[in-house]
JSON list of C-alpha atoms in Angstrom, two decimals:
[
{"chain": "A", "resi": 145, "resn": "LYS", "atom": "CA", "xyz": [-0.24, -0.21, -0.12]},
{"chain": "A", "resi": 146, "resn": "HIS", "atom": "CA", "xyz": [0.69, 3.53, -0.63]},
{"chain": "A", "resi": 147, "resn": "VAL", "atom": "CA", "xyz": [1.50, 5.30, 2.74]},
{"chain": "A", "resi": 148, "resn": "LEU", "atom": "CA", "xyz": [1.50, 8.60, 4.22]},
{"chain": "A", "resi": 149, "resn": "CYS", "atom": "CA", "xyz": [3.42, 8.62, 7.34]},
{"chain": "A", "resi": 150, "resn": "GLU", "atom": "CA", "xyz": [2.63, 10.64, 10.56]},
{"chain": "A", "resi": 151, "resn": "LYS", "atom": "CA", "xyz": [6.17, 12.40, 11.97]},
{"chain": "A", "resi": 152, "resn": "PRO", "atom": "CA", "xyz": [8.09, 11.54, 13.18]},
{"chain": "A", "resi": 153, "resn": "PHE", "atom": "CA", "xyz": [8.76, 8.61, 10.62]},
{"chain": "A", "resi": 154, "resn": "ALA", "atom": "CA", "xyz": [9.55, 6.04, 12.72]},
{"chain": "A", "resi": 155, "resn": "SER", "atom": "CA", "xyz": [11.54, 5.26, 16.14]},
{"chain": "A", "resi": 156, "resn": "ASN", "atom": "CA", "xyz": [14.31, 5.02, 15.13]},
{"chain": "A", "resi": 157, "resn": "ALA", "atom": "CA", "xyz": [17.06, 5.11, 12.17]},
{"chain": "A", "resi": 158, "resn": "ARG", "atom": "CA", "xyz": [16.55, 1.14, 11.78]},
{"chain": "A", "resi": 159, "resn": "GLU", "atom": "CA", "xyz": [13.03, 1.50, 11.62]},
{"chain": "A", "resi": 160, "resn": "ALA", "atom": "CA", "xyz": [13.41, 3.95, 8.95]},
{"chain": "A", "resi": 161, "resn": "GLY", "atom": "CA", "xyz": [15.57, 1.64, 6.38]},
{"chain": "A", "resi": 162, "resn": "GLU", "atom": "CA", "xyz": [13.05, -0.40, 6.24]},
{"chain": "A", "resi": 163, "resn": "MET", "atom": "CA", "xyz": [10.31, 1.62, 5.71]},
{"chain": "A", "resi": 164, "resn": "ILE", "atom": "CA", "xyz": [12.01, 2.50, 3.13]},
{"chain": "A", "resi": 165, "resn": "GLU", "atom": "CA", "xyz": [13.46, -0.74, 1.56]},
{"chain": "A", "resi": 166, "resn": "ALA", "atom": "CA", "xyz": [9.66, -2.00, 2.19]},
{"chain": "A", "resi": 167, "resn": "SER", "atom": "CA", "xyz": [8.72, 1.05, -0.70]},
{"chain": "A", "resi": 168, "resn": "ARG", "atom": "CA", "xyz": [11.49, 0.32, -2.81]},
{"chain": "A", "resi": 169, "resn": "LYS", "atom": "CA", "xyz": [11.26, -3.98, -2.67]},
{"chain": "A", "resi": 170, "resn": "TYR", "atom": "CA", "xyz": [7.05, -3.07, -3.87]},
{"chain": "A", "resi": 171, "resn": "ASN", "atom": "CA", "xyz": [6.97, -0.19, -5.80]},
{"chain": "A", "resi": 172, "resn": "VAL", "atom": "CA", "xyz": [4.28, 2.08, -3.32]},
{"chain": "A", "resi": 173, "resn": "THR", "atom": "CA", "xyz": [4.54, 5.97, -2.53]},
{"chain": "A", "resi": 174, "resn": "LEU", "atom": "CA", "xyz": [6.04, 6.47, 1.20]},
{"chain": "A", "resi": 175, "resn": "MET", "atom": "CA", "xyz": [6.44, 10.06, 2.60]},
{"chain": "A", "resi": 176, "resn": "GLU", "atom": "CA", "xyz": [6.80, 11.45, 5.99]},
{"chain": "A", "resi": 177, "resn": "ALA", "atom": "CA", "xyz": [4.16, 13.82, 6.33]},
{"chain": "A", "resi": 178, "resn": "MET", "atom": "CA", "xyz": [6.19, 16.75, 7.60]},
{"chain": "A", "resi": 179, "resn": "LYS", "atom": "CA", "xyz": [3.75, 19.54, 6.98]},
{"chain": "A", "resi": 180, "resn": "PRO", "atom": "CA", "xyz": [5.42, 22.63, 6.93]},
{"chain": "A", "resi": 181, "resn": "THR", "atom": "CA", "xyz": [8.20, 21.27, 4.42]},
{"chain": "A", "resi": 182, "resn": "LEU", "atom": "CA", "xyz": [6.15, 20.97, 1.56]},
{"chain": "A", "resi": 183, "resn": "THR", "atom": "CA", "xyz": [3.95, 25.13, 1.84]},
{"chain": "A", "resi": 184, "resn": "PRO", "atom": "CA", "xyz": [4.08, 27.66, -0.29]},
{"chain": "A", "resi": 185, "resn": "ASN", "atom": "CA", "xyz": [6.00, 29.53, 2.40]},
{"chain": "A", "resi": 186, "resn": "PHE", "atom": "CA", "xyz": [8.13, 27.08, 2.62]},
{"chain": "A", "resi": 187, "resn": "ARG", "atom": "CA", "xyz": [9.37, 26.93, -0.99]},
{"chain": "A", "resi": 188, "resn": "ALA", "atom": "CA", "xyz": [9.87, 31.10, -0.64]},
{"chain": "A", "resi": 189, "resn": "VAL", "atom": "CA", "xyz": [12.16, 30.78, 2.12]},
{"chain": "A", "resi": 190, "resn": "ARG", "atom": "CA", "xyz": [14.09, 28.01, -0.42]},
{"chain": "A", "resi": 191, "resn": "GLU", "atom": "CA", "xyz": [13.66, 30.59, -3.00]},
{"chain": "A", "resi": 192, "resn": "ASN", "atom": "CA", "xyz": [14.75, 33.43, -1.09]},
{"chain": "A", "resi": 193, "resn": "LEU", "atom": "CA", "xyz": [17.98, 31.40, 0.12]},
{"chain": "A", "resi": 194, "resn": "HIS", "atom": "CA", "xyz": [20.48, 33.36, -2.64]},
{"chain": "A", "resi": 195, "resn": "ARG", "atom": "CA", "xyz": [19.57, 36.62, -1.07]},
{"chain": "A", "resi": 196, "resn": "LEU", "atom": "CA", "xyz": [21.41, 36.22, 1.77]},
{"chain": "A", "resi": 197, "resn": "GLY", "atom": "CA", "xyz": [24.83, 35.55, 0.85]},
{"chain": "A", "resi": 198, "resn": "THR", "atom": "CA", "xyz": [26.93, 33.32, 2.01]},
{"chain": "A", "resi": 199, "resn": "ILE", "atom": "CA", "xyz": [24.98, 31.45, 4.81]},
{"chain": "A", "resi": 200, "resn": "ARG", "atom": "CA", "xyz": [26.60, 31.58, 8.32]},
{"chain": "A", "resi": 201, "resn": "ARG", "atom": "CA", "xyz": [23.53, 30.38, 11.18]},
{"chain": "A", "resi": 202, "resn": "TYR", "atom": "CA", "xyz": [20.40, 27.95, 11.52]},
{"chain": "A", "resi": 203, "resn": "PHE", "atom": "CA", "xyz": [18.27, 29.11, 14.38]},
{"chain": "A", "resi": 204, "resn": "SER", "atom": "CA", "xyz": [15.02, 27.25, 15.33]},
{"chain": "A", "resi": 205, "resn": "CYS", "atom": "CA", "xyz": [12.71, 27.64, 18.11]},
{"chain": "A", "resi": 206, "resn": "TYR", "atom": "CA", "xyz": [9.43, 25.27, 18.82]},
{"chain": "A", "resi": 207, "resn": "CYS", "atom": "CA", "xyz": [8.79, 25.69, 22.46]},
{"chain": "A", "resi": 208, "resn": "GLN", "atom": "CA", "xyz": [5.35, 24.32, 23.86]},
{"chain": "A", "resi": 209, "resn": "TYR", "atom": "CA", "xyz": [3.80, 23.77, 27.09]},
{"chain": "A", "resi": 210, "resn": "SER", "atom": "CA", "xyz": [2.07, 20.72, 27.40]},
{"chain": "A", "resi": 211, "resn": "SER", "atom": "CA", "xyz": [-1.49, 20.27, 28.60]},
{"chain": "A", "resi": 212, "resn": "ARG", "atom": "CA", "xyz": [-0.09, 16.46, 29.61]},
{"chain": "A", "resi": 213, "resn": "TYR", "atom": "CA", "xyz": [3.06, 18.11, 31.33]},
{"chain": "A", "resi": 214, "resn": "ASP", "atom": "CA", "xyz": [0.16, 18.41, 34.34]},
{"chain": "A", "resi": 215, "resn": "LYS", "atom": "CA", "xyz": [-0.87, 15.50, 34.31]},
{"chain": "A", "resi": 216, "resn": "PHE", "atom": "CA", "xyz": [2.79, 14.30, 34.56]},
{"chain": "A", "resi": 217, "resn": "LYS", "atom": "CA", "xyz": [2.78, 16.81, 37.77]},
{"chain": "A", "resi": 218, "resn": "GLU", "atom": "CA", "xyz": [0.22, 14.97, 39.47]},
{"chain": "A", "resi": 219, "resn": "GLY", "atom": "CA", "xyz": [2.01, 11.37, 38.58]},
{"chain": "A", "resi": 220, "resn": "ILE", "atom": "CA", "xyz": [-0.66, 10.79, 35.48]},
{"chain": "A", "resi": 221, "resn": "VAL", "atom": "CA", "xyz": [1.65, 9.35, 32.41]},
{"chain": "A", "resi": 222, "resn": "LEU", "atom": "CA", "xyz": [0.37, 10.10, 29.38]},
{"chain": "A", "resi": 223, "resn": "ASN", "atom": "CA", "xyz": [1.30, 9.54, 25.68]},
{"chain": "A", "resi": 224, "resn": "ALA", "atom": "CA", "xyz": [3.18, 12.68, 25.32]},
{"chain": "A", "resi": 225, "resn": "PHE", "atom": "CA", "xyz": [5.67, 11.66, 27.84]},
{"chain": "A", "resi": 226, "resn": "LYS", "atom": "CA", "xyz": [6.17, 7.47, 27.48]},
{"chain": "A", "resi": 227, "resn": "PRO", "atom": "CA", "xyz": [9.55, 6.50, 25.98]},
{"chain": "A", "resi": 228, "resn": "GLU", "atom": "CA", "xyz": [7.06, 3.11, 25.16]},
{"chain": "A", "resi": 229, "resn": "LEU", "atom": "CA", "xyz": [5.59, 5.08, 22.69]},
{"chain": "A", "resi": 230, "resn": "SER", "atom": "CA", "xyz": [8.97, 6.22, 21.32]},
{"chain": "A", "resi": 231, "resn": "ASN", "atom": "CA", "xyz": [7.57, 10.13, 22.46]},
{"chain": "A", "resi": 232, "resn": "GLY", "atom": "CA", "xyz": [8.90, 12.64, 24.08]},
{"chain": "A", "resi": 233, "resn": "ALA", "atom": "CA", "xyz": [9.85, 16.76, 23.28]},
{"chain": "A", "resi": 234, "resn": "MET", "atom": "CA", "xyz": [12.35, 16.04, 20.94]},
{"chain": "A", "resi": 235, "resn": "MET", "atom": "CA", "xyz": [9.69, 13.71, 18.35]},
{"chain": "A", "resi": 236, "resn": "ASP", "atom": "CA", "xyz": [6.93, 15.25, 19.02]},
{"chain": "A", "resi": 237, "resn": "ILE", "atom": "CA", "xyz": [7.77, 18.98, 18.19]},
{"chain": "A", "resi": 238, "resn": "GLY", "atom": "CA", "xyz": [11.63, 19.41, 17.82]},
{"chain": "A", "resi": 239, "resn": "ILE", "atom": "CA", "xyz": [11.13, 17.27, 15.17]},
{"chain": "A", "resi": 240, "resn": "TYR", "atom": "CA", "xyz": [9.05, 20.93, 13.33]},
{"chain": "A", "resi": 241, "resn": "THR", "atom": "CA", "xyz": [12.72, 22.62, 14.21]},
{"chain": "A", "resi": 242, "resn": "LEU", "atom": "CA", "xyz": [15.29, 19.52, 12.71]},
{"chain": "A", "resi": 243, "resn": "TYR", "atom": "CA", "xyz": [13.57, 18.50, 10.08]},
{"chain": "A", "resi": 244, "resn": "PRO", "atom": "CA", "xyz": [13.64, 21.67, 7.74]},
{"chain": "A", "resi": 245, "resn": "MET", "atom": "CA", "xyz": [17.22, 22.28, 8.44]},
{"chain": "A", "resi": 246, "resn": "VAL", "atom": "CA", "xyz": [18.21, 19.17, 7.28]},
{"chain": "A", "resi": 247, "resn": "VAL", "atom": "CA", "xyz": [16.06, 19.69, 4.22]},
{"chain": "A", "resi": 248, "resn": "LEU", "atom": "CA", "xyz": [18.02, 23.09, 3.28]},
{"chain": "A", "resi": 249, "resn": "PHE", "atom": "CA", "xyz": [21.41, 22.03, 4.93]},
{"chain": "A", "resi": 250, "resn": "GLY", "atom": "CA", "xyz": [21.56, 18.78, 4.42]},
{"chain": "A", "resi": 251, "resn": "ARG", "atom": "CA", "xyz": [23.31, 16.15, 6.97]},
{"chain": "A", "resi": 252, "resn": "PRO", "atom": "CA", "xyz": [25.40, 18.36, 9.94]},
{"chain": "A", "resi": 253, "resn": "GLU", "atom": "CA", "xyz": [28.83, 17.69, 10.62]},
{"chain": "A", "resi": 254, "resn": "LYS", "atom": "CA", "xyz": [29.04, 17.47, 14.27]},
{"chain": "A", "resi": 255, "resn": "VAL", "atom": "CA", "xyz": [26.19, 17.26, 16.86]},
{"chain": "A", "resi": 256, "resn": "GLU", "atom": "CA", "xyz": [26.20, 18.62, 20.51]},
{"chain": "A", "resi": 257, "resn": "ALA", "atom": "CA", "xyz": [22.61, 18.19, 22.67]},
{"chain": "A", "resi": 258, "resn": "THR", "atom": "CA", "xyz": [21.67, 19.09, 26.08]},
{"chain": "A", "resi": 259, "resn": "GLY", "atom": "CA", "xyz": [18.70, 19.09, 27.60]},
{"chain": "A", "resi": 260, "resn": "VAL", "atom": "CA", "xyz": [16.00, 17.94, 30.09]},
{"chain": "A", "resi": 261, "resn": "VAL", "atom": "CA", "xyz": [15.06, 14.23, 30.89]},
{"chain": "A", "resi": 262, "resn": "LEU", "atom": "CA", "xyz": [11.88, 13.55, 33.04]},
{"chain": "A", "resi": 263, "resn": "SER", "atom": "CA", "xyz": [11.17, 11.16, 35.82]},
{"chain": "A", "resi": 264, "resn": "SER", "atom": "CA", "xyz": [9.34, 8.56, 33.36]},
{"chain": "A", "resi": 265, "resn": "GLY", "atom": "CA", "xyz": [12.71, 8.97, 30.95]},
{"chain": "A", "resi": 266, "resn": "ALA", "atom": "CA", "xyz": [11.35, 10.77, 27.81]},
{"chain": "A", "resi": 267, "resn": "ASP", "atom": "CA", "xyz": [13.00, 14.04, 27.11]},
{"chain": "A", "resi": 268, "resn": "GLY", "atom": "CA", "xyz": [11.43, 17.04, 28.72]},
{"chain": "A", "resi": 269, "resn": "GLN", "atom": "CA", "xyz": [13.13, 19.47, 26.59]},
{"chain": "A", "resi": 270, "resn": "GLY", "atom": "CA", "xyz": [16.79, 20.45, 24.60]},
{"chain": "A", "resi": 271, "resn": "ALA", "atom": "CA", "xyz": [18.70, 22.44, 22.66]},
{"chain": "A", "resi": 272, "resn": "VAL", "atom": "CA", "xyz": [21.32, 21.10, 20.25]},
{"chain": "A", "resi": 273, "resn": "ASN", "atom": "CA", "xyz": [23.89, 22.74, 18.28]},
{"chain": "A", "resi": 274, "resn": "PHE", "atom": "CA", "xyz": [24.75, 21.60, 15.21]},
{"chain": "A", "resi": 275, "resn": "GLN", "atom": "CA", "xyz": [28.48, 22.06, 12.87]},
{"chain": "A", "resi": 276, "resn": "TYR", "atom": "CA", "xyz": [28.27, 22.70, 9.46]},
{"chain": "A", "resi": 277, "resn": "LYS", "atom": "CA", "xyz": [30.68, 23.84, 6.91]},
{"chain": "A", "resi": 278, "resn": "GLY", "atom": "CA", "xyz": [31.27, 27.25, 7.46]},
{"chain": "A", "resi": 279, "resn": "MET", "atom": "CA", "xyz": [27.81, 27.88, 9.78]},
{"chain": "A", "resi": 280, "resn": "ASN", "atom": "CA", "xyz": [26.27, 27.44, 12.97]},
{"chain": "A", "resi": 281, "resn": "ALA", "atom": "CA", "xyz": [22.94, 25.89, 13.39]},
{"chain": "A", "resi": 282, "resn": "THR", "atom": "CA", "xyz": [21.28, 25.89, 16.68]},
{"chain": "A", "resi": 283, "resn": "ILE", "atom": "CA", "xyz": [17.08, 24.77, 17.43]},
{"chain": "A", "resi": 284, "resn": "LEU", "atom": "CA", "xyz": [15.42, 24.54, 21.05]},
{"chain": "A", "resi": 285, "resn": "TYR", "atom": "CA", "xyz": [12.07, 22.88, 21.93]},
{"chain": "A", "resi": 286, "resn": "SER", "atom": "CA", "xyz": [10.70, 21.86, 24.83]},
{"chain": "A", "resi": 287, "resn": "LYS", "atom": "CA", "xyz": [6.87, 20.77, 25.61]},
{"chain": "A", "resi": 288, "resn": "ILE", "atom": "CA", "xyz": [7.77, 21.98, 29.37]},
{"chain": "A", "resi": 289, "resn": "ALA", "atom": "CA", "xyz": [7.82, 25.42, 28.58]},
{"chain": "A", "resi": 290, "resn": "ASN", "atom": "CA", "xyz": [6.43, 27.73, 26.34]},
{"chain": "A", "resi": 291, "resn": "SER", "atom": "CA", "xyz": [8.57, 30.70, 24.06]},
{"chain": "A", "resi": 292, "resn": "SER", "atom": "CA", "xyz": [8.17, 33.17, 21.82]},
{"chain": "A", "resi": 293, "resn": "LEU", "atom": "CA", "xyz": [10.89, 32.96, 19.51]},
{"chain": "A", "resi": 294, "resn": "PRO", "atom": "CA", "xyz": [11.02, 32.64, 15.64]},
{"chain": "A", "resi": 295, "resn": "THR", "atom": "CA", "xyz": [13.35, 30.60, 12.98]},
{"chain": "A", "resi": 296, "resn": "GLU", "atom": "CA", "xyz": [16.21, 32.22, 11.24]},
{"chain": "A", "resi": 297, "resn": "ILE", "atom": "CA", "xyz": [18.14, 31.91, 8.76]},
{"chain": "A", "resi": 298, "resn": "GLN", "atom": "CA", "xyz": [21.65, 34.35, 9.11]},
{"chain": "A", "resi": 299, "resn": "GLY", "atom": "CA", "xyz": [23.69, 35.09, 6.34]},
{"chain": "A", "resi": 300, "resn": "GLU", "atom": "CA", "xyz": [26.22, 37.58, 5.29]},
{"chain": "A", "resi": 301, "resn": "LYS", "atom": "CA", "xyz": [24.16, 39.66, 3.07]},
{"chain": "A", "resi": 302, "resn": "GLY", "atom": "CA", "xyz": [20.73, 39.75, 5.59]},
{"chain": "A", "resi": 303, "resn": "ASN", "atom": "CA", "xyz": [18.26, 37.13, 7.10]},
{"chain": "A", "resi": 304, "resn": "ILE", "atom": "CA", "xyz": [15.56, 35.77, 6.75]},
{"chain": "A", "resi": 305, "resn": "ILE", "atom": "CA", "xyz": [12.53, 35.24, 10.12]},
{"chain": "A", "resi": 306, "resn": "LEU", "atom": "CA", "xyz": [10.07, 32.52, 9.31]},
{"chain": "A", "resi": 307, "resn": "ASP", "atom": "CA", "xyz": [7.40, 33.89, 12.91]},
{"chain": "A", "resi": 308, "resn": "ARG", "atom": "CA", "xyz": [6.88, 29.84, 13.11]},
{"chain": "A", "resi": 309, "resn": "VAL", "atom": "CA", "xyz": [8.46, 26.96, 12.02]},
{"chain": "A", "resi": 310, "resn": "ASN", "atom": "CA", "xyz": [5.60, 24.51, 12.50]},
{"chain": "A", "resi": 311, "resn": "ILE", "atom": "CA", "xyz": [2.99, 26.52, 11.05]},
{"chain": "A", "resi": 312, "resn": "ILE", "atom": "CA", "xyz": [4.82, 30.03, 8.87]},
{"chain": "A", "resi": 313, "resn": "SER", "atom": "CA", "xyz": [2.13, 32.33, 8.40]},
{"chain": "A", "resi": 314, "resn": "LYS", "atom": "CA", "xyz": [4.27, 35.30, 7.78]},
{"chain": "A", "resi": 315, "resn": "VAL", "atom": "CA", "xyz": [8.33, 35.26, 5.95]},
{"chain": "A", "resi": 316, "resn": "THR", "atom": "CA", "xyz": [10.72, 38.08, 6.14]},
{"chain": "A", "resi": 317, "resn": "TYR", "atom": "CA", "xyz": [13.42, 39.62, 4.25]},
{"chain": "A", "resi": 318, "resn": "LEU", "atom": "CA", "xyz": [15.70, 41.89, 5.82]},
{"chain": "A", "resi": 319, "resn": "PRO", "atom": "CA", "xyz": [18.73, 42.83, 4.25]},
{"chain": "A", "resi": 320, "resn": "ARG", "atom": "CA", "xyz": [21.51, 43.60, 5.64]},
{"chain": "A", "resi": 321, "resn": "ILE", "atom": "CA", "xyz": [22.27, 47.01, 7.72]},
{"chain": "A", "resi": 322, "resn": "ALA", "atom": "CA", "xyz": [25.13, 48.95, 7.03]},
{"chain": "A", "resi": 323, "resn": "ALA", "atom": "CA", "xyz": [27.74, 48.70, 8.75]},
{"chain": "A", "resi": 324, "resn": "ALA", "atom": "CA", "xyz": [27.75, 52.65, 9.13]},
{"chain": "A", "resi": 325, "resn": "ALA", "atom": "CA", "xyz": [23.97, 52.58, 9.99]},
{"chain": "A", "resi": 326, "resn": "GLY", "atom": "CA", "xyz": [23.82, 55.72, 11.54]},
{"chain": "A", "resi": 327, "resn": "LYS", "atom": "CA", "xyz": [24.51, 57.66, 8.59]},
{"chain": "A", "resi": 328, "resn": "SER", "atom": "CA", "xyz": [22.50, 55.30, 6.00]},
{"chain": "A", "resi": 329, "resn": "ALA", "atom": "CA", "xyz": [18.97, 54.77, 5.79]},
{"chain": "A", "resi": 330, "resn": "ILE", "atom": "CA", "xyz": [17.74, 51.48, 7.41]},
{"chain": "A", "resi": 331, "resn": "PRO", "atom": "CA", "xyz": [16.70, 48.97, 5.08]},
{"chain": "A", "resi": 332, "resn": "GLU", "atom": "CA", "xyz": [12.83, 48.33, 5.30]},
{"chain": "A", "resi": 333, "resn": "PRO", "atom": "CA", "xyz": [11.90, 44.45, 6.65]},
{"chain": "A", "resi": 334, "resn": "GLN", "atom": "CA", "xyz": [10.88, 43.06, 2.71]},
{"chain": "A", "resi": 335, "resn": "ASP", "atom": "CA", "xyz": [7.21, 40.70, 3.22]},
{"chain": "A", "resi": 336, "resn": "ILE", "atom": "CA", "xyz": [8.30, 37.60, 1.30]},
{"chain": "A", "resi": 337, "resn": "SER", "atom": "CA", "xyz": [4.76, 35.40, 2.19]},
{"chain": "A", "resi": 338, "resn": "ALA", "atom": "CA", "xyz": [3.49, 32.98, -0.19]},
{"chain": "A", "resi": 339, "resn": "VAL", "atom": "CA", "xyz": [-0.53, 33.32, -0.51]},
{"chain": "A", "resi": 340, "resn": "THR", "atom": "CA", "xyz": [-1.91, 30.35, 0.86]},
{"chain": "A", "resi": 341, "resn": "ASP", "atom": "CA", "xyz": [-5.64, 29.88, 0.99]},
{"chain": "A", "resi": 342, "resn": "LYS", "atom": "CA", "xyz": [-6.07, 26.13, 1.91]},
{"chain": "A", "resi": 343, "resn": "ASP", "atom": "CA", "xyz": [-5.68, 23.93, 5.31]},
{"chain": "A", "resi": 344, "resn": "GLU", "atom": "CA", "xyz": [-2.51, 23.79, 6.63]},
{"chain": "A", "resi": 345, "resn": "TYR", "atom": "CA", "xyz": [-2.24, 20.07, 6.44]},
{"chain": "A", "resi": 346, "resn": "TYR", "atom": "CA", "xyz": [-3.83, 20.54, 2.10]},
{"chain": "A", "resi": 347, "resn": "TYR", "atom": "CA", "xyz": [-0.11, 20.72, 0.71]},
{"chain": "A", "resi": 348, "resn": "GLU", "atom": "CA", "xyz": [0.93, 17.31, 2.70]},
{"chain": "A", "resi": 349, "resn": "VAL", "atom": "CA", "xyz": [-2.10, 15.48, 1.46]},
{"chain": "A", "resi": 350, "resn": "ALA", "atom": "CA", "xyz": [-1.44, 17.12, -2.44]},
{"chain": "A", "resi": 351, "resn": "GLU", "atom": "CA", "xyz": [1.89, 16.28, -2.89]},
{"chain": "A", "resi": 352, "resn": "PHE", "atom": "CA", "xyz": [1.15, 12.44, -1.60]},
{"chain": "A", "resi": 353, "resn": "ILE", "atom": "CA", "xyz": [-1.50, 11.96, -4.14]},
{"chain": "A", "resi": 354, "resn": "ASP", "atom": "CA", "xyz": [0.48, 13.70, -6.98]},
{"chain": "A", "resi": 355, "resn": "LEU", "atom": "CA", "xyz": [3.21, 11.27, -6.07]},
{"chain": "A", "resi": 356, "resn": "VAL", "atom": "CA", "xyz": [1.31, 8.62, -6.32]},
{"chain": "A", "resi": 357, "resn": "LEU", "atom": "CA", "xyz": [-0.91, 9.32, -9.35]},
{"chain": "A", "resi": 358, "resn": "ALA", "atom": "CA", "xyz": [2.81, 10.09, -10.96]},
{"chain": "A", "resi": 359, "resn": "GLY", "atom": "CA", "xyz": [4.05, 6.79, -9.82]},
{"chain": "A", "resi": 360, "resn": "LYS", "atom": "CA", "xyz": [6.82, 8.33, -7.81]},
{"chain": "A", "resi": 361, "resn": "ARG", "atom": "CA", "xyz": [8.14, 6.55, -4.75]},
{"chain": "A", "resi": 362, "resn": "GLU", "atom": "CA", "xyz": [9.41, 9.42, -2.51]},
{"chain": "A", "resi": 363, "resn": "SER", "atom": "CA", "xyz": [8.49, 13.61, -2.61]},
{"chain": "A", "resi": 364, "resn": "ALA", "atom": "CA", "xyz": [12.15, 15.44, -3.42]},
{"chain": "A", "resi": 365, "resn": "ILE", "atom": "CA", "xyz": [11.61, 17.83, -0.74]},
{"chain": "A", "resi": 366, "resn": "ASN", "atom": "CA", "xyz": [10.12, 14.77, 2.31]},
{"chain": "A", "resi": 367, "resn": "SER", "atom": "CA", "xyz": [12.38, 12.49, 0.43]},
{"chain": "A", "resi": 368, "resn": "HIS", "atom": "CA", "xyz": [13.13, 9.10, 1.94]},
{"chain": "A", "resi": 369, "resn": "ASP", "atom": "CA", "xyz": [17.04, 10.46, 3.13]},
{"chain": "A", "resi": 370, "resn": "ASN", "atom": "CA", "xyz": [15.74, 13.32, 4.45]},
{"chain": "A", "resi": 371, "resn": "SER", "atom": "CA", "xyz": [13.79, 12.37, 6.26]},
{"chain": "A", "resi": 372, "resn": "LEU", "atom": "CA", "xyz": [16.36, 8.94, 7.82]},
{"chain": "A", "resi": 373, "resn": "ILE", "atom": "CA", "xyz": [18.50, 11.36, 7.92]},
{"chain": "A", "resi": 374, "resn": "THR", "atom": "CA", "xyz": [16.33, 13.33, 10.32]},
{"chain": "A", "resi": 375, "resn": "LEU", "atom": "CA", "xyz": [15.66, 10.39, 12.51]},
{"chain": "A", "resi": 376, "resn": "GLU", "atom": "CA", "xyz": [19.91, 9.45, 12.49]},
{"chain": "A", "resi": 377, "resn": "ILE", "atom": "CA", "xyz": [19.83, 12.46, 13.90]},
{"chain": "A", "resi": 378, "resn": "ILE", "atom": "CA", "xyz": [17.55, 12.45, 16.50]},
{"chain": "A", "resi": 379, "resn": "ASP", "atom": "CA", "xyz": [19.18, 9.05, 17.52]},
{"chain": "A", "resi": 380, "resn": "GLU", "atom": "CA", "xyz": [22.35, 10.81, 18.02]},
{"chain": "A", "resi": 381, "resn": "ILE", "atom": "CA", "xyz": [20.07, 13.44, 20.19]},
{"chain": "A", "resi": 382, "resn": "ARG", "atom": "CA", "xyz": [18.73, 10.35, 22.16]},
{"chain": "A", "resi": 383, "resn": "ARG", "atom": "CA", "xyz": [21.81, 8.70, 23.21]},
{"chain": "A", "resi": 384, "resn": "GLN", "atom": "CA", "xyz": [23.34, 11.91, 24.44]},
{"chain": "A", "resi": 385, "resn": "LEU", "atom": "CA", "xyz": [20.80, 12.93, 26.55]},
{"chain": "A", "resi": 386, "resn": "GLY", "atom": "CA", "xyz": [20.30, 8.88, 27.39]},
{"chain": "A", "resi": 387, "resn": "VAL", "atom": "CA", "xyz": [16.73, 8.74, 26.73]},
{"chain": "A", "resi": 388, "resn": "VAL", "atom": "CA", "xyz": [16.10, 5.08, 25.37]},
{"chain": "A", "resi": 389, "resn": "TYR", "atom": "CA", "xyz": [12.91, 3.31, 23.69]},
{"chain": "A", "resi": 390, "resn": "PRO", "atom": "CA", "xyz": [11.95, -0.61, 23.68]},
{"chain": "A", "resi": 391, "resn": "ALA", "atom": "CA", "xyz": [11.85, -0.43, 19.79]},
{"chain": "A", "resi": 392, "resn": "ASP", "atom": "CA", "xyz": [16.03, -0.08, 20.18]},
{"chain": "A", "resi": 393, "resn": "ARG", "atom": "CA", "xyz": [16.84, -2.54, 21.66]}
]
C-alpha cells in the first residue's frame, strides 16, 4: 500500500530504513507527513536563500507547554511522555525545528545536545548545536515551557525570519544593515510570504496524491533521505541525552 506516515517517520533510523526498503521492494509511495516543508511559505524561503549571500547560521525554536505535562506533575503519565511509545519533546515537536534544517542544509558534521530528561525517561526539552562547513545551527524545543522566539536564517547579506516553524504564516527578508548604520538609511523589512488560502494540511496531502498518481516512490522535498537523516540525528540526540526506547532494542 502507499503510505503517508505521520511524523516522526519511525522510532529510530533502523525502522525508517526498513520502511524505505519495503517501499522500494514493492514500488509503492512512502512519504513522511512533515507539513511545513511542503507549503508555499517554505518554498518562499528556499527561493530567497540566495539573497542571504554566504549563510552563517540557522536558528529554530519551537517550545510549547503541554497540557499533558500538568497531568505528568500529578503523577499521571500520558502518551506524550512515555518512552514505550517512542515519544517525548524531540519526537513530538523538536522534529519541526530539525527537519527543515536537513531539507535546506543536509546532514551536519557535528551534533552536541543537552536537555532535561523527565522521571519517565522521556525528554521534556532540549537544545542542540550543529556544525556545518562554514555555518552553525541551533535548535531549541520544549514541552515543559513556552517560547515566542521565531526561526531565523542568518547570512552575510541579510536574514530570513519565519514567524513559526511548525505553521509558517509569515516570511520576512531583512537586508543587512550597513556597517555605518547611523549615516545611512536602515533597509526596510520585506514581506516575502506566499499567498496561502488552503488548510495547513492541504499541501502535504496534495504532494502525496501527486506522487501516487505519477508513480513516484518519494517526494523530492520530504524525501526518504531527508527523513532517514533526520532520524539518524534524533538517534544521536537521544543517545547524548540518555533517552532510550524499547524499539531501540
